[in-house]
Coordinates of C-alpha atoms in Angstrom, one line a residue:
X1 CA 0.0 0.0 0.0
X2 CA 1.5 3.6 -0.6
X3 CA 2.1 5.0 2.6
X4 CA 1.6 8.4 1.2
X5 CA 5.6 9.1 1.1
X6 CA 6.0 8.6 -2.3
X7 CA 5.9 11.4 -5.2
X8 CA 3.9 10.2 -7.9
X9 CA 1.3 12.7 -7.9
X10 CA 3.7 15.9 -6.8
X11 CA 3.5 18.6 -8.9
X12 CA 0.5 19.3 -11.1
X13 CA -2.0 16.4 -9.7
X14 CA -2.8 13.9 -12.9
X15 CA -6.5 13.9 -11.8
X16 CA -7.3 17.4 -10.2
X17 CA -5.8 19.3 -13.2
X18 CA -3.8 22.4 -13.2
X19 CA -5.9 24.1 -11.3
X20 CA -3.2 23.4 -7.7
X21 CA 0.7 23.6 -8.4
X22 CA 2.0 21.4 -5.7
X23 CA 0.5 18.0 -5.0
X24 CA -1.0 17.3 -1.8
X25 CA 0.4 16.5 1.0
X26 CA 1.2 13.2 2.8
X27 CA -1.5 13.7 5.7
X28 CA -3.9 15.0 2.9
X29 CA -3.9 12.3 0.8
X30 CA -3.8 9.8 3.4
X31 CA -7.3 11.3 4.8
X32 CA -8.9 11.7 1.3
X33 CA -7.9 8.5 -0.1
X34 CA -10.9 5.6 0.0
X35 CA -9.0 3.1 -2.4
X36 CA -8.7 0.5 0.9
X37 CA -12.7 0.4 1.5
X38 CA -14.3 1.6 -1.9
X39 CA -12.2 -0.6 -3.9
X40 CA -15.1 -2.5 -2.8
X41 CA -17.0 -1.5 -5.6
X42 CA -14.9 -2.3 -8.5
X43 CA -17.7 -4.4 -10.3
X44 CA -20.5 -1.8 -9.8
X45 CA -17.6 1.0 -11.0
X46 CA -17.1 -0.9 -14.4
X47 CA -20.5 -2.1 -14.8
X48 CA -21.7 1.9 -14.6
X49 CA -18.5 2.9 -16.9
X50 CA -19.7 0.4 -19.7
X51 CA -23.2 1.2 -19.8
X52 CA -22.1 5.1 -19.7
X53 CA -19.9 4.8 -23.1
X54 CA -22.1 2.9 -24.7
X55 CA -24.9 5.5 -24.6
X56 CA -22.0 8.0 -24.9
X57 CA -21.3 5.9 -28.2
X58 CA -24.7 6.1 -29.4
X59 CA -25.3 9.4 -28.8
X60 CA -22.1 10.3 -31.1
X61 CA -20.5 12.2 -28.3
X62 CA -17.5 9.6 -28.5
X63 CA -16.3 7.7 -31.7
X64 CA -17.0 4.0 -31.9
X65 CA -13.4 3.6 -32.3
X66 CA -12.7 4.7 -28.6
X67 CA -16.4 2.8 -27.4
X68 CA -14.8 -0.3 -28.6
X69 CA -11.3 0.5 -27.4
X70 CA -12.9 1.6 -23.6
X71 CA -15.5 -1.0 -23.3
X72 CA -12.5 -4.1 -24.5
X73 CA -10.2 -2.6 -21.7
X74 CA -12.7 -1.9 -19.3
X75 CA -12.9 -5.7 -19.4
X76 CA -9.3 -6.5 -19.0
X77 CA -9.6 -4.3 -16.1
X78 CA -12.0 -6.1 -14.6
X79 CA -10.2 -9.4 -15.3
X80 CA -6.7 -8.0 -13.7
X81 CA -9.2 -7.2 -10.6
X82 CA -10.9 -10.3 -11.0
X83 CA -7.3 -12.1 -10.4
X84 CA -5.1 -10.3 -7.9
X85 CA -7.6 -7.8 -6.3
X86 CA -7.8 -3.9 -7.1
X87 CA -4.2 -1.9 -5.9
X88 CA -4.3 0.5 -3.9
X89 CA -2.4 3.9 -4.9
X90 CA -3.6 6.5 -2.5
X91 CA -2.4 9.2 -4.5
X92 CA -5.0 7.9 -7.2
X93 CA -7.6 8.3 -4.1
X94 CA -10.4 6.2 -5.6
X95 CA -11.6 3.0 -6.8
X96 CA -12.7 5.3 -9.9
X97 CA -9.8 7.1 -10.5
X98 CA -7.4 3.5 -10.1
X99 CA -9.6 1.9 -13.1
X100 CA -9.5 5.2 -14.9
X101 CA -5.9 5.3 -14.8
X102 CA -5.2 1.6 -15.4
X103 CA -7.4 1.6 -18.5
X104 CA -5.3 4.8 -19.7
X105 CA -2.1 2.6 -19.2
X106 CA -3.7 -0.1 -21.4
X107 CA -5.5 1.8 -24.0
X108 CA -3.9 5.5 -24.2
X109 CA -5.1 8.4 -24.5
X110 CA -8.8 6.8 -25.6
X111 CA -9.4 6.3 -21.9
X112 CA -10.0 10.2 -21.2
X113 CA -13.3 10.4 -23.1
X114 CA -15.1 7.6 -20.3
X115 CA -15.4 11.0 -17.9
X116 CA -17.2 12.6 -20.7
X117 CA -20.2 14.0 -19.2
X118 CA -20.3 12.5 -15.8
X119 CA -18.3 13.3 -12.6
X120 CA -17.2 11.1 -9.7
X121 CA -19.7 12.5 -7.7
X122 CA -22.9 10.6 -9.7
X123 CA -20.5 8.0 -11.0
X124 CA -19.8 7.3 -6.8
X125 CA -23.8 7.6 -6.3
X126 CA -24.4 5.3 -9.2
X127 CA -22.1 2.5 -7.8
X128 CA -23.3 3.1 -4.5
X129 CA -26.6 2.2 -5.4
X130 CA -25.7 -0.2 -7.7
X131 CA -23.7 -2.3 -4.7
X132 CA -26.7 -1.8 -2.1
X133 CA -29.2 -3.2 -4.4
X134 CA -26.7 -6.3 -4.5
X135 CA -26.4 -6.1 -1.0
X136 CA -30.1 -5.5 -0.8
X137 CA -30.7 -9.0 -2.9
X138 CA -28.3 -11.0 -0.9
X139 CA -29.7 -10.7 2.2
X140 CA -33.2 -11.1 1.3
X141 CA -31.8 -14.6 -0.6
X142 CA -30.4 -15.5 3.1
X143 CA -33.6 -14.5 4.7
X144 CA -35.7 -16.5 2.3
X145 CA -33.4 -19.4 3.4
X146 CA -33.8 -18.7 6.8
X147 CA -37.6 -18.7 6.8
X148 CA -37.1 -22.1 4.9
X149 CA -35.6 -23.0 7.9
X150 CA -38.1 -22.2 10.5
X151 CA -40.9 -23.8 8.4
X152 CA -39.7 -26.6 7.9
X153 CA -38.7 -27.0 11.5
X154 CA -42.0 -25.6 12.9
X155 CA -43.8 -28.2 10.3
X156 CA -41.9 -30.9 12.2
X157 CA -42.8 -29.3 16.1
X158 CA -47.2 -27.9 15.4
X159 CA -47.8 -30.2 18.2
X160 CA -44.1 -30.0 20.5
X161 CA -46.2 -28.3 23.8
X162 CA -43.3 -25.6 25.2
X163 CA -44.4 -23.1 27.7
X164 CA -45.7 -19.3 26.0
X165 CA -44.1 -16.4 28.2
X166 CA -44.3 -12.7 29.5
X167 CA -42.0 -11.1 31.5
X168 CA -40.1 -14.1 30.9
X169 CA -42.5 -15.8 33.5
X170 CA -44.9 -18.9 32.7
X171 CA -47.7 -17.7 30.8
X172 CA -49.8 -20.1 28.9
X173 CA -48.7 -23.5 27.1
X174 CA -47.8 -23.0 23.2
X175 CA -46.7 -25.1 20.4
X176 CA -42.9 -25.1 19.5
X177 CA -44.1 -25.1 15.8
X178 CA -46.1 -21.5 16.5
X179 CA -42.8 -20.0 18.6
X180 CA -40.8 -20.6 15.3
X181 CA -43.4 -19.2 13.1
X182 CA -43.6 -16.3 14.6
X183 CA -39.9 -15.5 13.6
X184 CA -40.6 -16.8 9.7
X185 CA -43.5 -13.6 10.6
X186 CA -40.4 -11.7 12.1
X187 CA -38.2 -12.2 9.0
X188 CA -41.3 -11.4 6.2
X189 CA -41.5 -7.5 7.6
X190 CA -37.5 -7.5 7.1
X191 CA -37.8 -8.9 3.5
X192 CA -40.8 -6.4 2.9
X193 CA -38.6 -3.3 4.2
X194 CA -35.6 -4.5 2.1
X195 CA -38.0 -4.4 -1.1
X196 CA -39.7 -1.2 -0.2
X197 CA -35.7 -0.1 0.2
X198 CA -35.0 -1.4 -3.1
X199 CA -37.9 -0.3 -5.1
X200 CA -37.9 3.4 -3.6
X201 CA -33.8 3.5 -4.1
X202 CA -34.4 2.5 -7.9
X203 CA -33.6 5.4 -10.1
X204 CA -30.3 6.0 -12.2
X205 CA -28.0 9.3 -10.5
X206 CA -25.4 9.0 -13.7
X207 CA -25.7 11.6 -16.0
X208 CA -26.5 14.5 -12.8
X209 CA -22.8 14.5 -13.4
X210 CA -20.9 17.0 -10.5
X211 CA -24.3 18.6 -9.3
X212 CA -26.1 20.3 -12.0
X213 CA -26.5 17.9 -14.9
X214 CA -24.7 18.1 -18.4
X215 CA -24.3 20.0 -21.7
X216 CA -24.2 16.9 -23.7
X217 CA -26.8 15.4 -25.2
X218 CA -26.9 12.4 -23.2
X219 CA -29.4 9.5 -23.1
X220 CA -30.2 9.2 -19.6
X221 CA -32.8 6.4 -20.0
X222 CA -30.3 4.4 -22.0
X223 CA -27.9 4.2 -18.9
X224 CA -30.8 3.6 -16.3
X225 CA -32.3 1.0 -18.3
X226 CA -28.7 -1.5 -19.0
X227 CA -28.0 -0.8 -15.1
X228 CA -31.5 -2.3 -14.2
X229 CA -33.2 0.8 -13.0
X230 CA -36.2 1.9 -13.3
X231 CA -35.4 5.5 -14.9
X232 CA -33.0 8.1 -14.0
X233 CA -33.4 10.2 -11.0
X234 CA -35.1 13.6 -11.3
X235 CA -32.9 16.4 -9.9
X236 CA -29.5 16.3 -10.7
X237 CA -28.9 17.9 -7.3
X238 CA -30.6 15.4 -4.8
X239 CA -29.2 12.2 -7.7
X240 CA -25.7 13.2 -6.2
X241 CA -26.2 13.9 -2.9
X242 CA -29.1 11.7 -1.9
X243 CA -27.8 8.7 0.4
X244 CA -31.1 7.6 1.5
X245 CA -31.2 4.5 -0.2
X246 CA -28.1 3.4 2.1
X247 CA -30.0 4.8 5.4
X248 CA -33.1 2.8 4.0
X249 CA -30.6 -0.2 3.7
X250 CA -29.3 0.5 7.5
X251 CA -32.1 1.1 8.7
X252 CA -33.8 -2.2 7.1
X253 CA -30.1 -4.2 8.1
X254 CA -30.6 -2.8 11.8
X255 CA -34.6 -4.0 12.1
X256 CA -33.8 -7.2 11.0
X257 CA -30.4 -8.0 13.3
X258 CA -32.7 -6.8 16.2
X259 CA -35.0 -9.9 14.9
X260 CA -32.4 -12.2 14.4
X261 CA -30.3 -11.1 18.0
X262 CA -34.0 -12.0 19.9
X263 CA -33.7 -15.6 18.0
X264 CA -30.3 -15.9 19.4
X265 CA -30.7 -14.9 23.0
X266 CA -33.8 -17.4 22.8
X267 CA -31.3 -20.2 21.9
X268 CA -28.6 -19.3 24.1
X269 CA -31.4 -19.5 27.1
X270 CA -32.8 -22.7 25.6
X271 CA -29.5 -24.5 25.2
X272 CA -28.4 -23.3 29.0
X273 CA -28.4 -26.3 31.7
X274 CA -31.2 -24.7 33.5
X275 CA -33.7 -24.7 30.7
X276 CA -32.2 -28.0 28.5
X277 CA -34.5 -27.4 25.8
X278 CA -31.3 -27.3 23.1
X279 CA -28.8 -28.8 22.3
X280 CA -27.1 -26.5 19.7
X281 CA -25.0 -28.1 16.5
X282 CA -21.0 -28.7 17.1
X283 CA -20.4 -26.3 14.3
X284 CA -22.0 -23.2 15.3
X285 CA -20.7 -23.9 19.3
X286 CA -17.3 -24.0 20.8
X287 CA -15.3 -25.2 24.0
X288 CA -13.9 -23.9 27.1
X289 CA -10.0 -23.7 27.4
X290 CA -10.5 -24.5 30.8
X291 CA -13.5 -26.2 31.7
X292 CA -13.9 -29.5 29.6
X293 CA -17.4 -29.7 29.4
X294 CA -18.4 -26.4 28.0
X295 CA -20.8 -26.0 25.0
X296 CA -20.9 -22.5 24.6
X297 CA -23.2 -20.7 22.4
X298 CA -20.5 -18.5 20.9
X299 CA -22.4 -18.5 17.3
X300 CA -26.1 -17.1 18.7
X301 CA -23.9 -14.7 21.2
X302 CA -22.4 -13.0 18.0
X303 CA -25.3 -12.6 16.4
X304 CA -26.6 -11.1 19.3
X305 CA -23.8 -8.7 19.3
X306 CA -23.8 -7.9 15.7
X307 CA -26.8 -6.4 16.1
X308 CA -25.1 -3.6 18.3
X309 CA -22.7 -3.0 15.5
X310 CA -25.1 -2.8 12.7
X311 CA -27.2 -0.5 14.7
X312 CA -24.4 1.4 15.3
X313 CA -23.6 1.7 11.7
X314 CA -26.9 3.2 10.9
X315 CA -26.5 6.1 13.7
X316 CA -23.2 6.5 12.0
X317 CA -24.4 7.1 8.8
X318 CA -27.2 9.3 10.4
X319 CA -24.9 11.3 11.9
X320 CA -22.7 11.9 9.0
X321 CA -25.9 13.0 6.9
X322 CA -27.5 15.1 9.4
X323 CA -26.2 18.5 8.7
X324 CA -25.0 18.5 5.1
X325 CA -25.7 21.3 2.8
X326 CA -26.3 20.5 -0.9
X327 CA -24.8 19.0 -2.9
X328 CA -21.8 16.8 -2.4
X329 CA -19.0 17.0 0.6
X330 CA -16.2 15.2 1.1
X331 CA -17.7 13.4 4.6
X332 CA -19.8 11.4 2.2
X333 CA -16.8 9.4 1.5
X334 CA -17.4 8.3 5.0
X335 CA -21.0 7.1 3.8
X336 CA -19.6 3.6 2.2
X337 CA -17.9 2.0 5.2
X338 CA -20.8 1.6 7.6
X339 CA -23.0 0.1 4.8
X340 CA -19.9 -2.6 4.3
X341 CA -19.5 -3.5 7.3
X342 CA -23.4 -3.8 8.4
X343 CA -23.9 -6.1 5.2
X344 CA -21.1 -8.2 6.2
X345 CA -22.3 -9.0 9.9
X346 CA -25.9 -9.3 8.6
X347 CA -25.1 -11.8 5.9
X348 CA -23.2 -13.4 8.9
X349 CA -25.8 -13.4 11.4
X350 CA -28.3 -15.0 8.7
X351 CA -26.4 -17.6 7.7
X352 CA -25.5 -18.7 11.9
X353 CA -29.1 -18.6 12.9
X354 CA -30.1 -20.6 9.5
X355 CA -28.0 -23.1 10.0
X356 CA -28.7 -23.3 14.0
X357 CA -32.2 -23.5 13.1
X358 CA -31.9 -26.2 10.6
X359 CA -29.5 -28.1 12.7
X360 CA -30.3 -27.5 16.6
X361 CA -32.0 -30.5 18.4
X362 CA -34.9 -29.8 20.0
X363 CA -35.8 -31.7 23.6
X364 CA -39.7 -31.8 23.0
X365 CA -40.3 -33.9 26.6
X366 CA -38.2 -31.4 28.8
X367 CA -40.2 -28.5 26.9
X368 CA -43.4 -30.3 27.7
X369 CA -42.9 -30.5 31.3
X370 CA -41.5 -26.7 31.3
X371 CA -44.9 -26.3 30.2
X372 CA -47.0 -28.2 33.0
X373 CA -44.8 -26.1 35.2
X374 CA -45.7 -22.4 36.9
X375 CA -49.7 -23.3 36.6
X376 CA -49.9 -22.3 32.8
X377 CA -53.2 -23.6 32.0
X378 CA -54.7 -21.2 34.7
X379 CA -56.0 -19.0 32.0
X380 CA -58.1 -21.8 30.7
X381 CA -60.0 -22.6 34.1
X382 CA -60.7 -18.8 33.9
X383 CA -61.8 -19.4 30.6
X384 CA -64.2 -22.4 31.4
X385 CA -65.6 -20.3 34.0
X386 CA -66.6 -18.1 31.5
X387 CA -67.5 -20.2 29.1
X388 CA -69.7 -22.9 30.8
X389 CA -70.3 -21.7 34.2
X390 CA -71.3 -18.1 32.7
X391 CA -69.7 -16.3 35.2
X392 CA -67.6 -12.9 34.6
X393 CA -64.3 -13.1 33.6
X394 CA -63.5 -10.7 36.6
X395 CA -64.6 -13.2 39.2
X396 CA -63.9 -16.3 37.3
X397 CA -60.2 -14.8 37.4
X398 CA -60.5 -14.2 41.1
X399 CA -61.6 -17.9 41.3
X400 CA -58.7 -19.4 39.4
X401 CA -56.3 -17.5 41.8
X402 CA -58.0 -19.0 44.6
X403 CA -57.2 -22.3 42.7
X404 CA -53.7 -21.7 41.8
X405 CA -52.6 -20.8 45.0
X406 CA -54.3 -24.2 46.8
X407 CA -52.1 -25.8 44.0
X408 CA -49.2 -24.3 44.9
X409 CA -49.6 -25.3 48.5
X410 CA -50.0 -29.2 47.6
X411 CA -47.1 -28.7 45.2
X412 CA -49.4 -29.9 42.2
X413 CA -50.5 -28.7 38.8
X414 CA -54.1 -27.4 38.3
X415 CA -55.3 -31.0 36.9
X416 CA -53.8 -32.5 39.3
X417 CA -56.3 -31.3 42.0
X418 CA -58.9 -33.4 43.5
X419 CA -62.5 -32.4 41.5
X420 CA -63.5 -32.0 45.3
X421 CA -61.3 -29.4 46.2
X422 CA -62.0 -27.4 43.3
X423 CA -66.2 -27.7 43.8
X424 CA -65.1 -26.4 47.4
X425 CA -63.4 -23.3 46.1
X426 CA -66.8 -22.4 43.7
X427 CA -69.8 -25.4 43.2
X428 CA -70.1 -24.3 39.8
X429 CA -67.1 -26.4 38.9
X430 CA -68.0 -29.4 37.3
X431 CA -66.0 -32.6 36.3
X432 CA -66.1 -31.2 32.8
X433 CA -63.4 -29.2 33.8
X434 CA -60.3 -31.7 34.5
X435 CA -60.5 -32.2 30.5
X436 CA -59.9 -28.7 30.1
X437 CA -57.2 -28.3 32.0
X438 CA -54.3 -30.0 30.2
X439 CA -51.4 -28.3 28.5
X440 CA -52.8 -30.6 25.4
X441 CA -56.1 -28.9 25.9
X442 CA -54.9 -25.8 26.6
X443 CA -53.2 -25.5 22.9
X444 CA -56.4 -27.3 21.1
X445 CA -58.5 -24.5 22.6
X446 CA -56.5 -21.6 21.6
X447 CA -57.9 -22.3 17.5
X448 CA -58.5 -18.4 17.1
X449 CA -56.7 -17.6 13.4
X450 CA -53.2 -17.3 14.4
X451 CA -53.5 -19.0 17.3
X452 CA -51.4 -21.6 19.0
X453 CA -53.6 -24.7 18.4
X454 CA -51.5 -27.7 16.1
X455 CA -54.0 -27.1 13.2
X456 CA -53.5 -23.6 13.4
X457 CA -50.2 -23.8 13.2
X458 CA -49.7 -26.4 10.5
X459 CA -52.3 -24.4 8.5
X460 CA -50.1 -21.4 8.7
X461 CA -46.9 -24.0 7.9
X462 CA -49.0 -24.4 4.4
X463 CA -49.4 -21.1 3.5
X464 CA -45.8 -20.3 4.1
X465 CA -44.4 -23.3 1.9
X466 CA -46.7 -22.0 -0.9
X467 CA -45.4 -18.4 -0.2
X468 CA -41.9 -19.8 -0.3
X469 CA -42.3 -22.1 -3.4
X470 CA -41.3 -25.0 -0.8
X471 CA -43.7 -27.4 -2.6
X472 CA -43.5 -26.1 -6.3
X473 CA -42.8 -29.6 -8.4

């Protein structure tokens, strides 16, 4: 890497023109340089080059000499990158101004007409938006596999009793198939705010060229249309300084790692000794340098970090926008780094809490008598009340207490008293109630749409594989 010591570049600077007589300095062109993050963009960069000489091509603005010439060593370009990874000369600042001035070494003086009517501030802006839609696509491609995941698991478990809670207390008994589905619910909102991202993000910026558009007669539509966008943008001013699409992006990244981080603290409690619900896959867990008999839940824990980090990356970015006068400053340079590394750790966390979802084992008996535990069919002796007694919830709630705490004393569960003790408490209680008052009943009653009940929950299994193409032939 140039360590910003070396002279190329003194003088009259290659890329800023005459305009400055000395070149810059060593501190100043290690703080404006980007070449070591936004190198990262090398295929967007050439991707937006070749569709902008082609329309400059057509157009006539540039021979079809030079189109062929630029477009053939654009691709050897791409190819050197391809091979051994983009160089990084600092005094040539930019992922745009290192392919610039490699294809000028292979192709001469040909490669100066590619700037021709654009600028690097809505060539950057294009790429930008050309790499966040990618990013964009990936991660719904890992959330789709993710929800996969959970169906396919909560197909296996609509009847797998587990305790519901709030508070983190027992609260009524639920199926393990209806816990996982509510995260495939979870990860649909993230994949609808990554396409409401992508859709609102889609219009071209190349061609507003520095801030105020062109003299040439260039084809806008032309370049939207072989980049996949849906038109150009509208305002040459807000097409090079707009960064919305990344906060969209952000902002979608940091909903959905808040998702995925609840998923992982769930496992890490599951797989704990206490709860032994768990027992998390040897590939996404890890040992204890000290203590032999460690399985720790490193994998889930990092996810569960990430989401700090990605969340931090959007405030980052909000921060960096928040004041900014139109049209382009320098401190959007900043704008690229928090969008890397957010879709790295996302595309991270999805993949770990795929893969412990396809993979963990799930101890359905343990679950099952978590669920008899902490009196969680109380609710539905309240609810019998109700229902067959005709009494107000109100007092059938202040009966049930009565009945939960006589239960407590004896150290039983609610089905487990005598049919005796309950008449005692109110004479409205009837031996129709002891068939109500299993965890089994419990889950059969609660057949509301989007309820807990197994045929509830394999309906909404169904629906999901058909929304997910999981039983196209």
């Amino acid at each position: 890497m140039n360590n910003g010591d070396q002279t190329k570049g003194a003088g009259s600077n290659q890329m800023w023109g005459g305009r400055f007589d000395g070149g810059p300095s060593a501190i100043m062109r290690e703080i404006n340089a980007s070449i070591p993050f936004d190198k990262a963009l090398w295929r967007q960069d050439i991707a937006a080059s070749k569709a902008h000489v082609t329309m400059l091509g057509a157009q006539g603005i540039v021979s079809g000499e030079d189109v062929e010439a630029i477009l053939s060593g654009l691709g050897k370009v791409a190819a050197e990158y391809e091979a051994n990874g983009v160089p990084e000369d600092w005094a040539l600042e930019d992922i745009h101004m290192t392919t610039e001035s490699r294809l000028a070494e292979l192709i001469g003086p040909a490669a100066g007409r590619l700037h021709t009517a654009r600028s690097r501030n809505d060539q950057v802006a294009t790429d930008f938006k050309l790499w966040v839609r990618d990013a964009i696509d990936q991660a719904d491609a890992g959330l789709e596999a993710l929800q996969k995941a959970l169906v396919t698991r909560a197909g296996e478990h609509a009847a797998s009793i587990m305790p519901g809670f709030t508070h983190l207390q027992t609260a009524q008994p639920v199926t393990l198939g209806h816990h996982l589905m509510a995260y495939y619910e979870m990860m649909a909102r993230d994949r609808s705010r990554f396409a409401d991202a992508r859709a609102r993000m889609n219009r071209c910026p190349l061609g507003s060229a520095a801030l105020a558009g062109t003299g040439f007669a260039i084809d806008r539509e032309m370049t939207a249309k072989a980049l996949g966008f849906d038109g150009p943008s509208a305002n040459s001013l807000d097409g090079v300084s707009d960064r919305d699409f990344a906060l969209d992006y952000l902002s979608a990244a940091a909903q959905c790692a808040l998702h995925l981080s609840r998923l992982a603290e769930e496992f890490v409690l599951w797989a704990s000794q206490p709860f032994g619900w768990i027992a998390l896959p040897d590939s996404l867990s890890t040992g204890s340098s000290i203590m032999p008999q460690k399985k720790n839940p490193d994998a889930a824990e990092l996810v569960r970090g990430h989401s700090g980090r990605i969340t931090g990356c959007l405030v980052s970015l909000m921060m960096t926008m928040k004041g900014l006068p139109l049209a382009y400053s320098k401190d959007m340079q900043d704008d690229k780094p928090p969008v890397f590394e957010a879709a790295s750790l996302l595309a991270l966390s999805i993949a770990a809490m795929t893969g412990m979802v396809a993979d963990t084992q799930f101890s359905t008996e343990r679950m099952r008598s978590a669920a008899e535990l902490g009196y969680a069919t109380a609710t539905d002796l309240a609810d019998w009340l109700v229902r067959e007694a005709d009494i107000p919830f109100r007092e059938a709630h202040h009966i049930t207490g009565a009945a939960v705490k006589l239960a407590e004393a004896r150290g039983v569960a609610l089905d487990q008293l005598p049919l005796q003790d309950l008449k005692a408490i109110d004479a409205r209680i009837d031996e129709r109630v002891i068939a109500a008052l299993s965890v089994e009943a419990s889950v059969a009653a609660r057949s509301s749409h989007g309820g807990t009940a197994p045929g509830q929950v394999r309906l909404r299994v169904a629906e999901a594989r058909i929304t997910l193409g999981m039983d196209a032939s």
